[in-house]
Amino acid sequence: MSNRLDRIIRGACVITGDGATFHENASIGIGEGRIAFVQPGNISVNPDEVDVIDAHGHTVIPGVINAHAHACVSGPSMPSGSSPVDGQVIVWNRNRHLLEGTTTLLNVCGLALSDEAFAGDAHLLDVHISTAHTPSNIEAALAIDGAGLSERHQHASIDEALSQGAKALGEVGGGQTLGGGAQEYRFIPEAMKRVTGREVSPLVSRQLRNAVVGRYLKVEDGVSDDELQSILDECGLSDVSSARSVRQVILASVMPPVDLALRGFEEMAREAARVGFPAIFHNSAPSVERLIEVAEKYPNANIVAGHSNHPMFLPDESVSFAHELRRRGVTIDVSTLDSIQTRWRNNPANFDALIEAGCVDTISTDYAGGHWDSILVAIQRIVHKKQMSPAAAVALATGNVARAFPQLASDRGLIEKGRRADLVIVDRVNLGRVRHIIINGKVVVWNGTINGNG
């Protein structure tokens, strides 16, 4: 890199993303898309020669790296291989992530191909894809939906996808194939509507699923017909369905892809050990024991336990299993879901328990039916509750992610000389309030407005 400076940020607090470093007042130099220097204090500079951003009253952090998101690329959506997301929704989702401080995003639906994933208009957000193209993952998608899968998708391979730019493996399993969130907000409500003609909310769907197969998706954990009938009475559904019919609906919706999805864990762990890329696994009550098994069997695989705060866990379970996985070298990810502010279906109990237990490595959003809360809002909550220092909390979305996903983000995630200049300027007393965003040295958001000129 040459010594040319294009931009200097002065007067800000700086959190570098390494988990410990906090500069009360520092200056950052940017040149040719890279960080040229970070040094304490204000430096003197001629504003006629270089663009100067006065960031007094603000904090500069590395751009957020979100390594578990959905619905930000075209092609088959979700691990269910469902029809592609509408193009306008993709743009909306990308804009939301960008304005929330995310500068690099990994879309982990897993079954899109590179020519679909990067089709359409360019976007300022740096978006990448993962691959889950193994036989059992394809079969699991077809067992629940598969409407977006062509012959080409069904015959694609991990090696092909990686050679064309995929940055990770996964997501292995999903709410669609392992009885989780997408079953609650999409598949069970759709099935109930077909059978009863009645709209069923996601929370009622969760209640019915748990009554029929329990949180671990075991039929023997289901309640009796009399108990299920009482639940239907409470939910106002007994006039349109019986316990027996609802049991059939839940079993037919939830169970067909489960064994196939769990079989895919073995395939993906083996592939991860072979190719050396990180692999994201759906971590929830029905899948965690299988995840522990494959982590033991493939110790050289870079395994990421996605959304380890999944609502199918109880808080103490989430912590206990996270410790078990961590002992086997697994990266523990938590997702904001809709649990931080929105609380449409979920609450922060599991998130809080894992943070307080000190066993979280990274934070992502996941999707939550499109109702995800922002990563920086979650980090601000952690700081406000004094669960972690600001430097340690910010690292969960920056430096830690860069280490866990080297093919995706090894050149970013830290504010240090030579790194890619992906920076977010936020409010000093509220890290969740984003002011300006710089990607690859260019200003892409200014005062909360997307600015394509840089």
CSV table of C-alpha atoms in Angstrom, one decimal:
chain,number,residue,atom,x,y,z
A,1,MET,CA,0.0,0.0,0.0
A,2,SER,CA,1.3,3.5,-0.8
A,3,ASN,CA,1.5,6.3,1.7
A,4,ARG,CA,-1.4,8.2,0.0
A,5,LEU,CA,-4.1,9.3,2.5
A,6,ASP,CA,-7.7,9.8,1.2
A,7,ARG,CA,-9.5,10.3,4.5
A,8,ILE,CA,-8.8,10.9,8.2
A,9,ILE,CA,-11.3,10.4,11.1
A,10,ARG,CA,-10.4,12.5,14.1
A,11,GLY,CA,-11.6,13.0,17.7
A,12,ALA,CA,-13.5,9.7,18.2
A,13,CYS,CA,-13.4,7.0,20.7
A,14,VAL,CA,-12.0,3.9,18.9
A,15,ILE,CA,-12.9,0.3,19.6
A,16,THR,CA,-10.5,-1.8,17.5
A,17,GLY,CA,-12.4,-5.1,17.5
A,18,ASP,CA,-9.7,-7.2,19.2
A,19,GLY,CA,-11.8,-7.6,22.3
A,20,ALA,CA,-9.6,-5.4,24.6
A,21,THR,CA,-8.4,-2.2,22.9
A,22,PHE,CA,-10.3,1.1,23.5
A,23,HIS,CA,-8.8,4.5,22.6
A,24,GLU,CA,-10.5,7.4,24.4
A,25,ASN,CA,-9.5,9.8,21.6
A,26,ALA,CA,-7.7,8.7,18.4
A,27,SER,CA,-7.3,9.4,14.7
A,28,ILE,CA,-7.6,6.9,11.9
A,29,GLY,CA,-6.0,7.3,8.5
A,30,ILE,CA,-7.5,5.7,5.4
A,31,GLY,CA,-5.7,5.3,2.1
A,32,GLU,CA,-6.6,3.3,-1.0
A,33,GLY,CA,-9.3,1.4,0.8
A,34,ARG,CA,-7.1,0.3,3.7
A,35,ILE,CA,-6.3,1.6,7.2
A,36,ALA,CA,-3.1,3.5,7.0
A,37,PHE,CA,-2.7,4.2,10.7
A,38,VAL,CA,-4.4,4.3,14.1
A,39,GLN,CA,-2.9,6.7,16.6
A,40,PRO,CA,-4.0,8.3,19.9
A,41,GLY,CA,-5.0,12.0,19.8
A,42,ASN,CA,-5.9,14.4,17.1
A,43,ILE,CA,-3.4,14.8,14.2
A,44,SER,CA,-2.9,18.0,12.3
A,45,VAL,CA,-3.9,17.8,8.7
A,46,ASN,CA,-4.7,20.2,5.8
A,47,PRO,CA,-8.4,19.7,4.9
A,48,ASP,CA,-7.7,20.8,1.4
A,49,GLU,CA,-5.4,17.8,0.9
A,50,VAL,CA,-7.5,15.0,2.6
A,51,ASP,CA,-11.1,14.5,3.5
A,52,VAL,CA,-11.4,15.0,7.3
A,53,ILE,CA,-14.3,13.5,9.3
A,54,ASP,CA,-14.7,15.1,12.7
A,55,ALA,CA,-16.1,12.3,14.9
A,56,HIS,CA,-16.0,14.1,18.3
A,57,GLY,CA,-18.8,12.7,20.5
A,58,HIS,CA,-18.8,9.4,18.5
A,59,THR,CA,-17.2,6.0,18.6
A,60,VAL,CA,-15.6,4.2,15.6
A,61,ILE,CA,-15.8,0.5,15.5
A,62,PRO,CA,-15.0,-2.0,12.7
A,63,GLY,CA,-17.8,-2.8,10.3
A,64,VAL,CA,-20.1,-5.5,11.6
A,65,ILE,CA,-19.5,-9.0,10.0
A,66,ASN,CA,-22.8,-10.8,10.0
A,67,ALA,CA,-22.0,-14.5,9.3
A,68,HIS,CA,-25.6,-15.9,9.6
A,69,ALA,CA,-28.3,-14.1,7.6
A,70,HIS,CA,-30.9,-15.1,5.1
A,71,ALA,CA,-33.0,-13.6,2.2
A,72,CYS,CA,-30.2,-11.3,0.9
A,73,VAL,CA,-29.5,-13.2,-2.4
A,74,SER,CA,-31.6,-14.6,-5.2
A,75,GLY,CA,-31.8,-18.4,-5.8
A,76,PRO,CA,-33.4,-21.0,-3.6
A,77,SER,CA,-34.2,-19.6,-0.2
A,78,MET,CA,-33.6,-21.1,3.2
A,79,PRO,CA,-32.4,-24.7,3.9
A,80,SER,CA,-35.8,-25.8,2.6
A,81,GLY,CA,-34.8,-24.8,-1.0
A,82,SER,CA,-37.9,-22.6,-1.2
A,83,SER,CA,-38.8,-20.3,-4.0
A,84,PRO,CA,-36.5,-17.3,-4.4
A,85,VAL,CA,-37.2,-14.2,-2.3
A,86,ASP,CA,-38.8,-11.3,-4.1
A,87,GLY,CA,-36.1,-9.0,-5.5
A,88,GLN,CA,-37.5,-5.9,-3.7
A,89,VAL,CA,-37.4,-7.8,-0.4
A,90,ILE,CA,-33.8,-8.6,-1.0
A,91,VAL,CA,-33.0,-5.0,-1.5
A,92,TRP,CA,-34.9,-4.0,1.6
A,93,ASN,CA,-33.1,-6.6,3.7
A,94,ARG,CA,-29.7,-5.5,2.4
A,95,ASN,CA,-30.5,-1.9,3.1
A,96,ARG,CA,-31.6,-2.8,6.6
A,97,HIS,CA,-28.5,-4.7,7.4
A,98,LEU,CA,-26.3,-1.9,6.0
A,99,LEU,CA,-28.0,0.9,7.9
A,100,GLU,CA,-27.7,-1.3,11.1
A,101,GLY,CA,-23.9,-1.2,10.7
A,102,THR,CA,-23.3,-4.4,8.8
A,103,THR,CA,-20.6,-4.1,6.2
A,104,THR,CA,-20.0,-7.8,5.3
A,105,LEU,CA,-22.8,-10.4,5.3
A,106,LEU,CA,-22.9,-14.1,4.7
A,107,ASN,CA,-26.1,-15.4,3.3
A,108,VAL,CA,-26.4,-19.0,4.6
A,109,CYS,CA,-29.5,-20.3,2.9
A,110,GLY,CA,-26.9,-22.6,1.3
A,111,LEU,CA,-28.5,-23.8,-1.9
A,112,ALA,CA,-28.2,-20.8,-4.2
A,113,LEU,CA,-25.5,-20.9,-6.9
A,114,SER,CA,-23.0,-18.1,-7.5
A,115,ASP,CA,-24.6,-16.8,-10.6
A,116,GLU,CA,-27.9,-16.3,-8.8
A,117,ALA,CA,-26.5,-15.1,-5.6
A,118,PHE,CA,-24.7,-12.2,-7.2
A,119,ALA,CA,-27.3,-11.4,-9.9
A,120,GLY,CA,-29.0,-8.1,-10.2
A,121,ASP,CA,-27.9,-4.6,-9.3
A,122,ALA,CA,-24.8,-4.2,-7.2
A,123,HIS,CA,-25.2,-3.2,-3.6
A,124,LEU,CA,-22.9,-1.3,-1.2
A,125,LEU,CA,-23.2,-4.1,1.3
A,126,ASP,CA,-20.6,-6.8,0.7
A,127,VAL,CA,-22.7,-10.0,0.4
A,128,HIS,CA,-21.4,-13.5,0.1
A,129,ILE,CA,-22.9,-17.0,0.1
A,130,SER,CA,-22.4,-20.4,1.7
A,131,THR,CA,-22.9,-23.9,0.3
A,132,ALA,CA,-24.9,-26.8,1.7
A,133,HIS,CA,-24.9,-28.9,-1.5
A,134,THR,CA,-24.7,-32.4,-0.1
A,135,PRO,CA,-27.2,-35.3,-0.8
A,136,SER,CA,-29.0,-35.3,2.5
A,137,ASN,CA,-29.4,-31.6,2.7
A,138,ILE,CA,-30.9,-31.6,-0.8
A,139,GLU,CA,-33.2,-34.5,0.2
A,140,ALA,CA,-34.3,-32.7,3.4
A,141,ALA,CA,-35.1,-29.5,1.4
A,142,LEU,CA,-37.2,-31.6,-1.1
A,143,ALA,CA,-39.0,-33.3,1.8
A,144,ILE,CA,-40.4,-30.1,3.2
A,145,ASP,CA,-40.5,-27.8,0.1
A,146,GLY,CA,-37.8,-27.6,-2.6
A,147,ALA,CA,-39.9,-25.3,-4.8
A,148,GLY,CA,-36.8,-23.3,-5.7
A,149,LEU,CA,-34.6,-26.2,-6.6
A,150,SER,CA,-33.9,-27.1,-10.2
A,151,GLU,CA,-31.9,-30.0,-11.5
A,152,ARG,CA,-28.8,-27.8,-11.5
A,153,HIS,CA,-29.2,-27.0,-7.8
A,154,GLN,CA,-29.8,-30.6,-7.0
A,155,HIS,CA,-26.6,-31.8,-8.7
A,156,ALA,CA,-24.3,-28.9,-7.5
A,157,SER,CA,-21.4,-29.8,-5.3
A,158,ILE,CA,-19.5,-28.2,-2.4
A,159,ASP,CA,-16.3,-28.0,-4.5
A,160,GLU,CA,-18.1,-26.3,-7.4
A,161,ALA,CA,-19.7,-23.7,-5.1
A,162,LEU,CA,-16.4,-23.0,-3.3
A,163,SER,CA,-14.5,-22.6,-6.6
A,164,GLN,CA,-17.2,-20.0,-7.7
A,165,GLY,CA,-16.8,-17.9,-4.5
A,166,ALA,CA,-18.8,-19.5,-1.6
A,167,LYS,CA,-17.1,-18.5,1.6
A,168,ALA,CA,-18.4,-21.2,4.1
A,169,LEU,CA,-20.5,-24.3,4.3
A,170,GLY,CA,-24.0,-24.5,5.6
A,171,GLU,CA,-26.5,-23.7,7.0
A,172,VAL,CA,-26.9,-27.4,7.8
A,173,GLY,CA,-30.4,-27.9,8.9
A,174,GLY,CA,-32.9,-25.1,9.5
A,175,GLY,CA,-36.1,-24.1,11.1
A,176,GLN,CA,-37.9,-25.6,8.1
A,177,THR,CA,-36.2,-29.1,8.3
A,178,LEU,CA,-35.7,-29.3,12.1
A,179,GLY,CA,-39.0,-28.1,13.4
A,180,GLY,CA,-37.9,-24.6,14.4
A,181,GLY,CA,-38.8,-21.0,13.6
A,182,ALA,CA,-39.9,-21.4,10.0
A,183,GLN,CA,-42.2,-24.2,11.0
A,184,GLU,CA,-43.8,-21.9,13.5
A,185,TYR,CA,-44.3,-18.9,11.3
A,186,ARG,CA,-44.8,-20.6,7.9
A,187,PHE,CA,-45.2,-24.3,7.5
A,188,ILE,CA,-47.4,-25.2,10.4
A,189,PRO,CA,-49.7,-22.1,9.9
A,190,GLU,CA,-50.0,-23.0,6.2
A,191,ALA,CA,-50.9,-26.6,7.0
A,192,MET,CA,-53.4,-25.6,9.7
A,193,LYS,CA,-55.0,-23.2,7.3
A,194,ARG,CA,-55.4,-25.9,4.6
A,195,VAL,CA,-57.0,-28.3,7.1
A,196,THR,CA,-59.1,-25.9,9.3
A,197,GLY,CA,-59.5,-22.7,7.3
A,198,ARG,CA,-58.3,-20.8,10.4
A,199,GLU,CA,-55.3,-18.5,10.8
A,200,VAL,CA,-52.9,-19.8,13.4
A,201,SER,CA,-50.3,-17.6,15.0
A,202,PRO,CA,-46.6,-18.6,15.3
A,203,LEU,CA,-46.9,-18.8,19.0
A,204,VAL,CA,-49.9,-21.1,18.8
A,205,SER,CA,-48.0,-23.2,16.2
A,206,ARG,CA,-45.1,-23.5,18.7
A,207,GLN,CA,-47.5,-24.6,21.4
A,208,LEU,CA,-49.1,-27.2,19.1
A,209,ARG,CA,-45.7,-28.6,17.9
A,210,ASN,CA,-44.4,-28.9,21.5
A,211,ALA,CA,-47.7,-30.7,22.5
A,212,VAL,CA,-47.3,-33.2,19.7
A,213,VAL,CA,-43.6,-33.9,19.5
A,214,GLY,CA,-42.0,-31.8,22.3
A,215,ARG,CA,-39.0,-29.5,21.9
A,216,TYR,CA,-36.7,-32.4,20.9
A,217,LEU,CA,-39.1,-33.6,18.2
A,218,LYS,CA,-39.8,-37.0,19.8
A,219,VAL,CA,-43.3,-38.4,19.4
A,220,GLU,CA,-43.0,-40.1,22.8
A,221,ASP,CA,-42.7,-36.6,24.3
A,222,GLY,CA,-46.2,-35.6,23.1
A,223,VAL,CA,-49.1,-35.0,25.4
A,224,SER,CA,-52.3,-37.2,25.5
A,225,ASP,CA,-55.2,-36.5,23.2
A,226,ASP,CA,-57.1,-35.1,26.2
A,227,GLU,CA,-54.4,-32.7,27.0
A,228,LEU,CA,-54.1,-31.7,23.3
A,229,GLN,CA,-57.8,-31.1,23.2
A,230,SER,CA,-57.6,-28.8,26.1
A,231,ILE,CA,-54.9,-26.8,24.3
A,232,LEU,CA,-57.1,-26.6,21.3
A,233,ASP,CA,-59.9,-25.3,23.5
A,234,GLU,CA,-57.6,-22.6,25.0
A,235,CYS,CA,-56.5,-21.6,21.5
A,236,GLY,CA,-60.0,-21.4,20.1
A,237,LEU,CA,-59.5,-24.2,17.6
A,238,SER,CA,-61.6,-27.0,19.0
A,239,ASP,CA,-64.6,-26.0,16.8
A,240,VAL,CA,-62.6,-26.6,13.6
A,241,SER,CA,-60.2,-29.4,14.6
A,242,SER,CA,-59.8,-32.4,16.8
A,243,ALA,CA,-56.8,-33.6,18.8
A,244,ARG,CA,-56.3,-36.4,16.3
A,245,SER,CA,-56.4,-34.2,13.2
A,246,VAL,CA,-54.0,-31.6,14.7
A,247,ARG,CA,-51.6,-34.4,15.7
A,248,GLN,CA,-51.6,-35.6,12.0
A,249,VAL,CA,-51.1,-32.1,10.7
A,250,ILE,CA,-48.1,-31.4,13.0
A,251,LEU,CA,-46.5,-34.8,12.3
A,252,ALA,CA,-46.9,-34.4,8.5
A,253,SER,CA,-45.5,-30.9,8.6
A,254,VAL,CA,-42.6,-31.2,11.0
A,255,MET,CA,-41.2,-34.8,10.8
A,256,PRO,CA,-40.6,-35.8,7.1
A,257,PRO,CA,-37.3,-33.8,6.7
A,258,VAL,CA,-35.9,-34.3,10.2
A,259,ASP,CA,-33.9,-37.5,9.8
A,260,LEU,CA,-32.5,-36.3,6.5
A,261,ALA,CA,-31.5,-33.0,7.9
A,262,LEU,CA,-29.6,-34.8,10.8
A,263,ARG,CA,-27.9,-37.1,8.3
A,264,GLY,CA,-26.7,-33.9,6.6
A,265,PHE,CA,-24.7,-33.0,9.7
A,266,GLU,CA,-22.3,-35.9,9.2
A,267,GLU,CA,-21.9,-35.1,5.5
A,268,MET,CA,-21.2,-31.4,6.2
A,269,ALA,CA,-18.7,-32.0,9.0
A,270,ARG,CA,-16.8,-34.4,6.8
A,271,GLU,CA,-16.7,-31.9,4.0
A,272,ALA,CA,-15.6,-29.1,6.4
A,273,ALA,CA,-12.7,-31.2,7.6
A,274,ARG,CA,-11.7,-31.9,4.0
A,275,VAL,CA,-11.9,-28.4,2.5
A,276,GLY,CA,-10.9,-26.3,5.5
A,277,PHE,CA,-13.8,-23.9,5.3
A,278,PRO,CA,-16.0,-23.1,8.4
A,279,ALA,CA,-19.4,-24.9,8.5
A,280,ILE,CA,-22.5,-23.4,10.1
A,281,PHE,CA,-24.8,-25.9,11.8
A,282,HIS,CA,-28.4,-25.3,13.0
A,283,ASN,CA,-28.0,-25.7,16.7
A,284,SER,CA,-31.3,-26.4,18.5
A,285,ALA,CA,-32.8,-29.0,20.9
A,286,PRO,CA,-33.4,-31.6,18.1
A,287,SER,CA,-29.9,-31.3,16.6
A,288,VAL,CA,-27.5,-30.5,19.4
A,289,GLU,CA,-26.7,-34.1,20.3
A,290,ARG,CA,-25.9,-34.9,16.7
A,291,LEU,CA,-23.7,-31.7,16.5
A,292,ILE,CA,-21.8,-32.9,19.6
A,293,GLU,CA,-21.2,-36.2,17.9
A,294,VAL,CA,-19.9,-34.8,14.7
A,295,ALA,CA,-17.7,-32.3,16.5
A,296,GLU,CA,-16.1,-35.2,18.3
A,297,LYS,CA,-15.7,-37.3,15.2
A,298,TYR,CA,-14.2,-34.5,13.0
A,299,PRO,CA,-12.0,-32.5,15.4
A,300,ASN,CA,-10.3,-30.8,12.5
A,301,ALA,CA,-13.5,-29.3,11.1
A,302,ASN,CA,-14.2,-25.6,11.8
A,303,ILE,CA,-17.7,-26.0,13.2
A,304,VAL,CA,-19.9,-23.0,14.1
A,305,ALA,CA,-23.0,-23.8,16.2
A,306,GLY,CA,-25.5,-21.3,14.8
A,307,HIS,CA,-28.0,-19.5,17.0
A,308,SER,CA,-27.0,-21.4,20.1
A,309,ASN,CA,-29.7,-19.3,21.9
A,310,HIS,CA,-32.4,-21.1,19.9
A,311,PRO,CA,-35.8,-20.9,21.5
A,312,MET,CA,-36.3,-24.7,21.5
A,313,PHE,CA,-33.7,-24.7,24.4
A,314,LEU,CA,-34.4,-23.7,27.9
A,315,PRO,CA,-31.8,-21.2,29.2
A,316,ASP,CA,-29.9,-23.7,31.3
A,317,GLU,CA,-29.8,-26.1,28.4
A,318,SER,CA,-28.4,-23.5,26.1
A,319,VAL,CA,-25.6,-22.9,28.4
A,320,SER,CA,-24.9,-26.5,29.2
A,321,PHE,CA,-24.8,-27.5,25.6
A,322,ALA,CA,-22.7,-24.5,24.6
A,323,HIS,CA,-20.0,-25.6,27.2
A,324,GLU,CA,-20.1,-29.1,25.8
A,325,LEU,CA,-19.6,-27.8,22.2
A,326,ARG,CA,-16.9,-25.4,23.2
A,327,ARG,CA,-14.9,-28.2,24.9
A,328,ARG,CA,-14.9,-29.8,21.4
A,329,GLY,CA,-13.6,-26.7,19.7
A,330,VAL,CA,-16.9,-25.5,18.3
A,331,THR,CA,-17.5,-21.7,17.8
A,332,ILE,CA,-20.6,-20.6,19.7
A,333,ASP,CA,-22.8,-18.2,17.7
A,334,VAL,CA,-25.8,-16.4,19.1
A,335,SER,CA,-28.4,-14.7,16.9
A,336,THR,CA,-30.4,-11.6,17.7
A,337,LEU,CA,-33.5,-13.2,16.1
A,338,ASP,CA,-36.4,-11.0,17.2
A,339,SER,CA,-35.5,-11.4,20.8
A,340,ILE,CA,-33.8,-8.1,21.6
A,341,GLN,CA,-36.4,-5.4,20.9
A,342,THR,CA,-39.1,-6.8,18.7
A,343,ARG,CA,-40.0,-9.9,20.7
A,344,TRP,CA,-42.5,-11.2,18.2
A,345,ARG,CA,-42.0,-14.8,19.0
A,346,ASN,CA,-38.8,-14.8,21.2
A,347,ASN,CA,-37.4,-13.3,24.3
A,348,PRO,CA,-33.8,-12.7,25.4
A,349,ALA,CA,-33.6,-15.2,28.2
A,350,ASN,CA,-31.3,-17.7,26.3
A,351,PHE,CA,-29.2,-14.9,24.8
A,352,ASP,CA,-28.7,-13.3,28.2
A,353,ALA,CA,-27.9,-16.7,29.8
A,354,LEU,CA,-25.2,-17.5,27.2
A,355,ILE,CA,-23.6,-14.0,27.4
A,356,GLU,CA,-23.6,-14.1,31.2
A,357,ALA,CA,-22.0,-17.5,31.2
A,358,GLY,CA,-19.2,-16.2,29.0
A,359,CYS,CA,-19.5,-18.8,26.3
A,360,VAL,CA,-20.4,-16.7,23.3
A,361,ASP,CA,-17.9,-16.2,20.4
A,362,THR,CA,-19.9,-14.5,17.7
A,363,ILE,CA,-23.2,-12.7,17.2
A,364,SER,CA,-25.3,-12.8,14.0
A,365,THR,CA,-28.9,-11.9,13.2
A,366,ASP,CA,-30.4,-15.1,11.5
A,367,TYR,CA,-33.8,-14.1,9.9
A,368,ALA,CA,-36.7,-14.6,12.4
A,369,GLY,CA,-39.2,-14.4,9.5
A,370,GLY,CA,-37.7,-11.0,8.5
A,371,HIS,CA,-38.1,-9.5,12.0
A,372,TRP,CA,-34.5,-9.7,13.1
A,373,ASP,CA,-33.1,-7.2,15.6
A,374,SER,CA,-29.8,-5.4,14.8
A,375,ILE,CA,-26.5,-6.7,16.0
A,376,LEU,CA,-25.4,-3.4,17.4
A,377,VAL,CA,-28.6,-3.0,19.3
A,378,ALA,CA,-27.8,-6.3,20.9
A,379,ILE,CA,-24.3,-5.2,21.7
A,380,GLN,CA,-25.6,-2.0,23.2
A,381,ARG,CA,-27.9,-4.1,25.4
A,382,ILE,CA,-24.9,-6.2,26.5
A,383,VAL,CA,-23.0,-3.1,27.4
A,384,HIS,CA,-25.9,-1.4,29.2
A,385,LYS,CA,-26.5,-4.5,31.3
A,386,LYS,CA,-22.8,-4.6,32.1
A,387,GLN,CA,-22.5,-8.1,30.9
A,388,MET,CA,-19.3,-7.3,29.0
A,389,SER,CA,-17.1,-4.3,28.3
A,390,PRO,CA,-17.7,-2.4,25.1
A,391,ALA,CA,-14.4,-3.6,23.6
A,392,ALA,CA,-15.3,-7.3,24.4
A,393,ALA,CA,-18.9,-6.9,23.2
A,394,VAL,CA,-17.9,-5.3,19.9
A,395,ALA,CA,-15.4,-8.1,19.2
A,396,LEU,CA,-18.3,-10.5,19.0
A,397,ALA,CA,-19.5,-9.0,15.8
A,398,THR,CA,-16.1,-8.0,14.3
A,399,GLY,CA,-12.7,-9.4,15.2
A,400,ASN,CA,-14.1,-12.7,16.5
A,401,VAL,CA,-16.1,-13.3,13.3
A,402,ALA,CA,-13.0,-12.5,11.2
A,403,ARG,CA,-11.1,-15.2,13.0
A,404,ALA,CA,-13.9,-17.8,12.8
A,405,PHE,CA,-14.5,-17.1,9.1
A,406,PRO,CA,-11.1,-16.5,7.6
A,407,GLN,CA,-12.1,-17.0,3.9
A,408,LEU,CA,-14.9,-14.5,4.4
A,409,ALA,CA,-13.3,-11.8,6.5
A,410,SER,CA,-9.6,-12.2,7.3
A,411,ASP,CA,-8.8,-8.8,5.8
A,412,ARG,CA,-11.3,-6.9,7.9
A,413,GLY,CA,-12.9,-6.9,11.4
A,414,LEU,CA,-10.1,-5.0,13.1
A,415,ILE,CA,-9.1,-1.4,13.1
A,416,GLU,CA,-5.4,-1.8,12.5
A,417,LYS,CA,-2.9,-0.9,9.8
A,418,GLY,CA,-3.3,-2.8,6.6
A,419,ARG,CA,-6.8,-4.0,7.2
A,420,ARG,CA,-9.6,-3.2,4.9
A,421,ALA,CA,-11.2,0.2,5.9
A,422,ASP,CA,-14.7,-1.0,6.8
A,423,LEU,CA,-15.7,1.3,9.7
A,424,VAL,CA,-18.9,2.3,11.5
A,425,ILE,CA,-19.2,5.6,13.4
A,426,VAL,CA,-21.8,5.3,16.1
A,427,ASP,CA,-23.1,7.3,19.0
A,428,ARG,CA,-20.7,7.4,21.9
A,429,VAL,CA,-23.3,6.5,24.5
A,430,ASN,CA,-25.4,4.2,22.4
A,431,LEU,CA,-23.5,1.8,20.1
A,432,GLY,CA,-26.8,0.8,18.5
A,433,ARG,CA,-27.2,4.3,16.9
A,434,VAL,CA,-25.3,4.3,13.5
A,435,ARG,CA,-24.3,7.7,12.1
A,436,HIS,CA,-21.8,7.0,9.2
A,437,ILE,CA,-20.5,3.9,7.5
A,438,ILE,CA,-17.3,3.4,5.4
A,439,ILE,CA,-16.8,0.3,3.3
A,440,ASN,CA,-13.5,-0.3,1.6
A,441,GLY,CA,-12.5,3.3,2.4
A,442,LYS,CA,-15.6,4.9,0.8
A,443,VAL,CA,-18.4,6.6,2.7
A,444,VAL,CA,-21.5,4.7,1.9
A,445,VAL,CA,-23.8,5.9,4.7
A,446,TRP,CA,-23.7,9.5,5.9
A,447,ASN,CA,-25.9,10.7,8.7
A,448,GLY,CA,-28.0,7.6,8.4
A,449,THR,CA,-28.6,8.0,4.6
A,450,ILE,CA,-27.3,5.6,2.0
A,451,ASN,CA,-24.8,7.5,-0.1
A,452,GLY,CA,-23.7,5.7,-3.3
A,453,ASN,CA,-21.0,8.2,-4.3
A,454,GLY,CA,-18.4,7.4,-1.6
